[in-house]
Amino acid sequence: EAQVTQNPRYLITVTGKKLTVTCSQNMNHEYMSWYRQDPGLGLRQIYYSMNVEVTDKGDVPEGYKVSRKEKRNFPLILESPSPNQTSLYFCASSLNPSGGTITQYFGPGTRLLVL
Amino acid sequence: AQSVAQPEDQVNVAEGNPLTVKCTYSVSGNPYLFWYVQYPNRGLQFLLKYITGDNLVKGSYGFEAEFNKSQTSFHLKKPSALVSDSALYFCAVRDKDGATNKLIFGTGTLLAVQP
């Protein structure tokens, strides 16, 4: 089944404790992206990646890092989480968008609580 | 800057009645518009998109959307609502820089279908 998976689905942590949220897709997509969803704000893009070893900042990158060492994986790293990073996080993937408007497919989400 | 607005936080409709979830957009150039749905504890699921062509777009689960350029709207519709349609609906527009494939989301509309 074609899908985007994220782990963990739920996470409670404390301020300053490094964490990684994994994202993996099995559709051989070049493009991957991370969004956060907050009430009243919709979804906002954190980082995106056009292909392996190619990443760039989205609208709200502060406090986050990403890496793209393999095509299928795009982990989101919080080096020193803070309470304002409490949110619902979504990973998404699509084919290479440079040829036109391509539909993105989203993972199930990771709900993070930073105490 | 590209943006979308969903003027209603919540829409209530009785099962069997038609439903409309509103979305207006502000873009420079041609808009590329999407609707996604988020069921409780699930990820975002793609419903439909408008790129070009026929103003009435048909999508998944019996939903359709009408693109209206003069009113800059892209309202989501369904002729007969089901209780199972109850979910959070997001309208999105692709960012002007198409190469990034970034989606700009509205704040979401909660659809509640009463039996």
mmCIF file of C-alpha atoms in Angstrom:
data_model
loop_
_atom_site.group_PDB
_atom_site.id
_atom_site.type_symbol
_atom_site.label_atom_id
_atom_site.label_comp_id
_atom_site.label_asym_id
_atom_site.label_seq_id
_atom_site.Cartn_x
_atom_site.Cartn_y
_atom_site.Cartn_z
ATOM 1 C CA GLU A 1 0.000 0.000 0.000
ATOM 2 C CA ALA A 2 1.308 3.417 -0.978
ATOM 3 C CA GLN A 3 1.704 5.467 2.149
ATOM 4 C CA VAL A 4 3.565 7.973 4.243
ATOM 5 C CA THR A 5 4.364 6.755 7.739
ATOM 6 C CA GLN A 6 5.434 8.721 10.789
ATOM 7 C CA ASN A 7 6.790 7.643 14.150
ATOM 8 C CA PRO A 8 6.016 8.114 16.877
ATOM 9 C CA ARG A 9 2.360 9.039 16.589
ATOM 10 C CA TYR A 10 2.293 10.570 20.059
ATOM 11 C CA LEU A 11 5.143 11.941 22.113
ATOM 12 C CA ILE A 12 5.423 13.704 25.443
ATOM 13 C CA THR A 13 8.818 15.148 26.280
ATOM 14 C CA VAL A 14 10.465 17.823 28.384
ATOM 15 C CA THR A 15 12.090 21.070 27.405
ATOM 16 C CA GLY A 16 15.577 20.635 26.012
ATOM 17 C CA LYS A 17 15.527 16.889 25.422
ATOM 18 C CA LYS A 18 16.470 16.201 21.825
ATOM 19 C CA LEU A 19 13.998 14.218 19.787
ATOM 20 C CA THR A 20 13.518 12.944 16.261
ATOM 21 C CA VAL A 21 10.280 12.290 14.426
ATOM 22 C CA THR A 22 10.749 9.907 11.536
ATOM 23 C CA CYS A 23 8.956 10.048 8.197
ATOM 24 C CA SER A 24 9.109 7.435 5.491
ATOM 25 C CA GLN A 25 7.351 7.033 2.142
ATOM 26 C CA ASN A 26 7.227 4.027 -0.164
ATOM 27 C CA MET A 27 6.171 5.805 -3.352
ATOM 28 C CA ASN A 28 9.644 6.744 -4.605
ATOM 29 C CA HIS A 29 8.733 10.415 -4.283
ATOM 30 C CA GLU A 30 11.434 13.027 -4.784
ATOM 31 C CA TYR A 31 9.708 15.762 -2.798
ATOM 32 C CA MET A 32 9.073 15.613 0.955
ATOM 33 C CA SER A 33 7.932 18.223 3.410
ATOM 34 C CA TRP A 34 7.115 18.858 7.059
ATOM 35 C CA TYR A 35 4.188 20.931 8.319
ATOM 36 C CA ARG A 36 2.919 21.807 11.759
ATOM 37 C CA GLN A 37 -0.758 22.288 12.516
ATOM 38 C CA ASP A 38 -1.911 24.687 15.213
ATOM 39 C CA PRO A 39 -5.462 25.760 16.082
ATOM 40 C CA GLY A 40 -6.545 28.824 14.186
ATOM 41 C CA LEU A 41 -3.421 28.809 12.040
ATOM 42 C CA GLY A 42 -3.965 25.861 9.724
ATOM 43 C CA LEU A 43 -0.853 24.067 8.530
ATOM 44 C CA ARG A 44 2.444 25.843 8.096
ATOM 45 C CA GLN A 45 5.470 24.470 6.299
ATOM 46 C CA ILE A 46 8.606 23.889 8.371
ATOM 47 C CA TYR A 47 11.104 22.425 5.885
ATOM 48 C CA TYR A 48 11.009 20.745 2.545
ATOM 49 C CA SER A 49 13.289 18.621 0.407
ATOM 50 C CA MET A 50 13.367 18.429 -3.360
ATOM 51 C CA ASN A 51 15.547 15.326 -3.398
ATOM 52 C CA VAL A 52 18.326 13.519 -1.557
ATOM 53 C CA GLU A 53 20.707 15.957 0.129
ATOM 54 C CA VAL A 54 18.581 18.930 -1.002
ATOM 55 C CA THR A 55 16.648 20.653 1.781
ATOM 56 C CA ASP A 56 15.363 24.169 2.352
ATOM 57 C CA LYS A 57 13.491 26.209 4.943
ATOM 58 C CA GLY A 58 9.786 26.713 4.879
ATOM 59 C CA ASP A 59 7.846 29.388 6.723
ATOM 60 C CA VAL A 60 8.567 28.333 10.310
ATOM 61 C CA PRO A 61 11.975 26.587 10.429
ATOM 62 C CA GLU A 62 13.265 27.992 13.738
ATOM 63 C CA GLY A 63 14.058 25.280 16.244
ATOM 64 C CA TYR A 64 13.962 22.459 13.713
ATOM 65 C CA LYS A 65 16.443 20.544 11.590
ATOM 66 C CA VAL A 66 15.966 17.996 8.850
ATOM 67 C CA SER A 67 18.089 15.637 6.815
ATOM 68 C CA ARG A 68 17.557 13.733 3.588
ATOM 69 C CA LYS A 69 20.182 11.035 3.289
ATOM 70 C CA GLU A 70 17.870 8.579 1.584
ATOM 71 C CA LYS A 71 15.035 9.189 -0.818
ATOM 72 C CA ARG A 72 12.404 7.482 1.302
ATOM 73 C CA ASN A 73 13.215 9.081 4.687
ATOM 74 C CA PHE A 74 12.936 12.663 5.903
ATOM 75 C CA PRO A 75 13.342 12.911 9.691
ATOM 76 C CA LEU A 76 12.458 16.041 11.646
ATOM 77 C CA ILE A 77 14.857 16.843 14.474
ATOM 78 C CA LEU A 78 14.198 19.072 17.457
ATOM 79 C CA GLU A 79 17.595 19.658 19.046
ATOM 80 C CA SER A 80 16.239 21.465 22.102
ATOM 81 C CA PRO A 81 12.449 21.354 22.150
ATOM 82 C CA SER A 82 10.489 24.156 23.790
ATOM 83 C CA PRO A 83 6.832 24.334 24.825
ATOM 84 C CA ASN A 84 5.968 26.482 21.803
ATOM 85 C CA GLN A 85 6.791 23.480 19.633
ATOM 86 C CA THR A 86 3.878 21.607 21.085
ATOM 87 C CA SER A 87 1.865 20.883 17.976
ATOM 88 C CA LEU A 88 0.590 18.316 15.503
ATOM 89 C CA TYR A 89 3.183 17.524 12.859
ATOM 90 C CA PHE A 90 2.575 16.183 9.379
ATOM 91 C CA CYS A 91 4.991 14.802 6.856
ATOM 92 C CA ALA A 92 4.059 14.907 3.168
ATOM 93 C CA SER A 93 5.515 13.646 -0.079
ATOM 94 C CA SER A 94 4.962 13.978 -3.802
ATOM 95 C CA LEU A 95 6.594 13.450 -7.129
ATOM 96 C CA ASN A 96 8.974 16.116 -8.361
ATOM 97 C CA PRO A 97 6.875 19.301 -8.567
ATOM 98 C CA SER A 98 9.026 21.126 -11.066
ATOM 99 C CA GLY A 99 7.023 19.722 -13.948
ATOM 100 C CA GLY A 100 3.678 20.992 -12.715
ATOM 101 C CA THR A 101 1.298 21.003 -9.804
ATOM 102 C CA ILE A 102 1.622 17.732 -8.014
ATOM 103 C CA THR A 103 -0.644 16.384 -5.299
ATOM 104 C CA GLN A 104 0.999 15.889 -1.925
ATOM 105 C CA TYR A 105 0.189 12.891 0.227
ATOM 106 C CA PHE A 106 0.279 13.240 3.982
ATOM 107 C CA GLY A 107 1.231 10.968 6.834
ATOM 108 C CA PRO A 108 -1.027 10.281 9.841
ATOM 109 C CA GLY A 109 0.514 12.983 11.996
ATOM 110 C CA THR A 110 2.609 13.102 15.169
ATOM 111 C CA ARG A 111 1.166 14.827 18.202
ATOM 112 C CA LEU A 112 3.951 16.345 20.289
ATOM 113 C CA LEU A 113 3.655 17.790 23.783
ATOM 114 C CA VAL A 114 6.675 19.583 25.222
ATOM 115 C CA LEU A 115 6.481 20.201 28.963
ATOM 116 C CA ALA B 1 1.300 36.802 -1.037
ATOM 117 C CA GLN B 2 -0.867 33.807 -1.768
ATOM 118 C CA SER B 3 -3.545 33.087 0.791
ATOM 119 C CA VAL B 4 -6.802 31.278 1.340
ATOM 120 C CA ALA B 5 -9.585 32.071 3.755
ATOM 121 C CA GLN B 6 -12.163 29.766 5.247
ATOM 122 C CA PRO B 7 -14.694 32.127 6.781
ATOM 123 C CA GLU B 8 -16.554 29.514 8.841
ATOM 124 C CA ASP B 9 -14.955 27.728 11.765
ATOM 125 C CA GLN B 10 -17.808 25.246 11.822
ATOM 126 C CA VAL B 11 -20.615 24.177 9.514
ATOM 127 C CA ASN B 12 -23.590 22.202 10.797
ATOM 128 C CA VAL B 13 -25.828 20.270 8.454
ATOM 129 C CA ALA B 14 -28.413 17.539 8.786
ATOM 130 C CA GLU B 15 -27.773 14.176 7.206
ATOM 131 C CA GLY B 16 -29.203 14.029 3.700
ATOM 132 C CA ASN B 17 -29.055 17.775 3.178
ATOM 133 C CA PRO B 18 -26.612 19.426 0.781
ATOM 134 C CA LEU B 19 -23.459 20.857 2.289
ATOM 135 C CA THR B 20 -21.137 23.687 1.342
ATOM 136 C CA VAL B 21 -17.797 24.520 2.908
ATOM 137 C CA LYS B 22 -16.540 27.897 1.788
ATOM 138 C CA CYS B 23 -13.096 28.928 0.623
ATOM 139 C CA THR B 24 -11.883 32.137 -0.969
ATOM 140 C CA TYR B 25 -8.416 32.750 -2.285
ATOM 141 C CA SER B 26 -6.026 35.560 -3.047
ATOM 142 C CA VAL B 27 -3.269 34.813 -5.524
ATOM 143 C CA SER B 28 -1.200 36.431 -8.184
ATOM 144 C CA GLY B 29 -1.423 34.520 -11.403
ATOM 145 C CA ASN B 30 -3.357 31.339 -11.926
ATOM 146 C CA PRO B 31 -4.495 29.612 -8.754
ATOM 147 C CA TYR B 32 -3.854 25.948 -8.062
ATOM 148 C CA LEU B 33 -6.356 24.966 -5.390
ATOM 149 C CA PHE B 34 -6.807 21.902 -3.230
ATOM 150 C CA TRP B 35 -9.181 20.477 -0.662
ATOM 151 C CA TYR B 36 -8.028 18.090 2.042
ATOM 152 C CA VAL B 37 -10.005 16.382 4.781
ATOM 153 C CA GLN B 38 -8.808 15.358 8.226
ATOM 154 C CA TYR B 39 -10.790 12.730 10.072
ATOM 155 C CA PRO B 40 -10.308 12.405 13.830
ATOM 156 C CA ASN B 41 -6.904 10.941 14.672
ATOM 157 C CA ARG B 42 -6.100 10.536 11.003
ATOM 158 C CA GLY B 43 -3.808 12.303 8.599
ATOM 159 C CA LEU B 44 -4.820 14.653 5.846
ATOM 160 C CA GLN B 45 -6.488 13.012 2.899
ATOM 161 C CA PHE B 46 -6.558 14.561 -0.542
ATOM 162 C CA LEU B 47 -10.077 15.222 -1.846
ATOM 163 C CA LEU B 48 -9.690 17.150 -5.073
ATOM 164 C CA LYS B 49 -7.787 19.872 -6.870
ATOM 165 C CA TYR B 50 -8.299 22.539 -9.488
ATOM 166 C CA ILE B 51 -5.502 23.280 -11.914
ATOM 167 C CA THR B 52 -7.220 24.345 -15.097
ATOM 168 C CA GLY B 53 -10.175 23.418 -17.262
ATOM 169 C CA ASP B 54 -13.701 22.709 -16.116
ATOM 170 C CA ASN B 55 -14.757 24.907 -13.212
ATOM 171 C CA LEU B 56 -16.555 22.025 -11.526
ATOM 172 C CA VAL B 57 -14.100 19.532 -10.104
ATOM 173 C CA LYS B 58 -15.191 16.138 -8.847
ATOM 174 C CA GLY B 59 -13.275 14.368 -6.129
ATOM 175 C CA SER B 60 -13.337 11.551 -3.624
ATOM 176 C CA TYR B 61 -16.299 10.443 -1.478
ATOM 177 C CA GLY B 62 -18.843 12.272 -3.665
ATOM 178 C CA PHE B 63 -17.402 15.720 -3.045
ATOM 179 C CA GLU B 64 -17.060 18.373 -5.691
ATOM 180 C CA ALA B 65 -15.828 21.943 -5.775
ATOM 181 C CA GLU B 66 -16.666 24.870 -7.963
ATOM 182 C CA PHE B 67 -13.965 27.261 -9.064
ATOM 183 C CA ASN B 68 -15.303 30.796 -9.510
ATOM 184 C CA LYS B 69 -12.712 33.185 -10.813
ATOM 185 C CA SER B 70 -14.833 36.340 -10.571
ATOM 186 C CA GLN B 71 -15.627 35.668 -6.917
ATOM 187 C CA THR B 72 -12.186 34.153 -6.193
ATOM 188 C CA SER B 73 -13.872 31.217 -4.525
ATOM 189 C CA PHE B 74 -13.438 27.468 -4.457
ATOM 190 C CA HIS B 75 -16.308 26.147 -2.356
ATOM 191 C CA LEU B 76 -16.542 22.464 -1.489
ATOM 192 C CA LYS B 77 -19.936 20.852 -1.984
ATOM 193 C CA LYS B 78 -21.770 17.596 -1.635
ATOM 194 C CA PRO B 79 -25.401 17.006 -2.658
ATOM 195 C CA SER B 80 -26.301 14.799 0.307
ATOM 196 C CA ALA B 81 -24.302 14.835 3.543
ATOM 197 C CA LEU B 82 -23.478 11.715 5.539
ATOM 198 C CA VAL B 83 -22.710 11.509 9.234
ATOM 199 C CA SER B 84 -19.383 9.985 8.220
ATOM 200 C CA ASP B 85 -18.491 13.225 6.418
ATOM 201 C CA SER B 86 -18.013 14.888 9.796
ATOM 202 C CA ALA B 87 -14.396 16.004 9.827
ATOM 203 C CA LEU B 88 -12.062 18.987 9.541
ATOM 204 C CA TYR B 89 -11.739 20.352 6.007
ATOM 205 C CA PHE B 90 -8.843 22.407 4.718
ATOM 206 C CA CYS B 91 -8.623 24.501 1.592
ATOM 207 C CA ALA B 92 -5.128 25.149 0.246
ATOM 208 C CA VAL B 93 -3.430 27.012 -2.564
ATOM 209 C CA ARG B 94 -0.070 26.230 -4.046
ATOM 210 C CA ASP B 95 2.530 28.858 -3.371
ATOM 211 C CA LYS B 96 3.493 31.176 -6.205
ATOM 212 C CA ASP B 97 6.905 29.540 -6.443
ATOM 213 C CA GLY B 98 5.580 26.307 -7.845
ATOM 214 C CA ALA B 99 8.917 24.606 -7.723
ATOM 215 C CA THR B 100 8.725 24.372 -3.927
ATOM 216 C CA ASN B 101 5.297 22.739 -4.090
ATOM 217 C CA LYS B 102 4.476 24.454 -0.818
ATOM 218 C CA LEU B 103 0.823 24.508 0.087
ATOM 219 C CA ILE B 104 -0.666 27.473 1.915
ATOM 220 C CA PHE B 105 -3.550 26.263 4.024
ATOM 221 C CA GLY B 106 -6.644 27.921 5.368
ATOM 222 C CA THR B 107 -7.478 27.637 9.040
ATOM 223 C CA GLY B 108 -9.868 24.767 8.520
ATOM 224 C CA THR B 109 -13.639 24.296 8.809
ATOM 225 C CA LEU B 110 -15.151 21.695 11.082
ATOM 226 C CA LEU B 111 -18.083 19.993 9.400
ATOM 227 C CA ALA B 112 -20.634 18.429 11.736
ATOM 228 C CA VAL B 113 -23.348 16.302 10.173
ATOM 229 C CA GLN B 114 -26.223 15.508 12.497
ATOM 230 C CA PRO B 115 -28.193 12.266 12.100
#
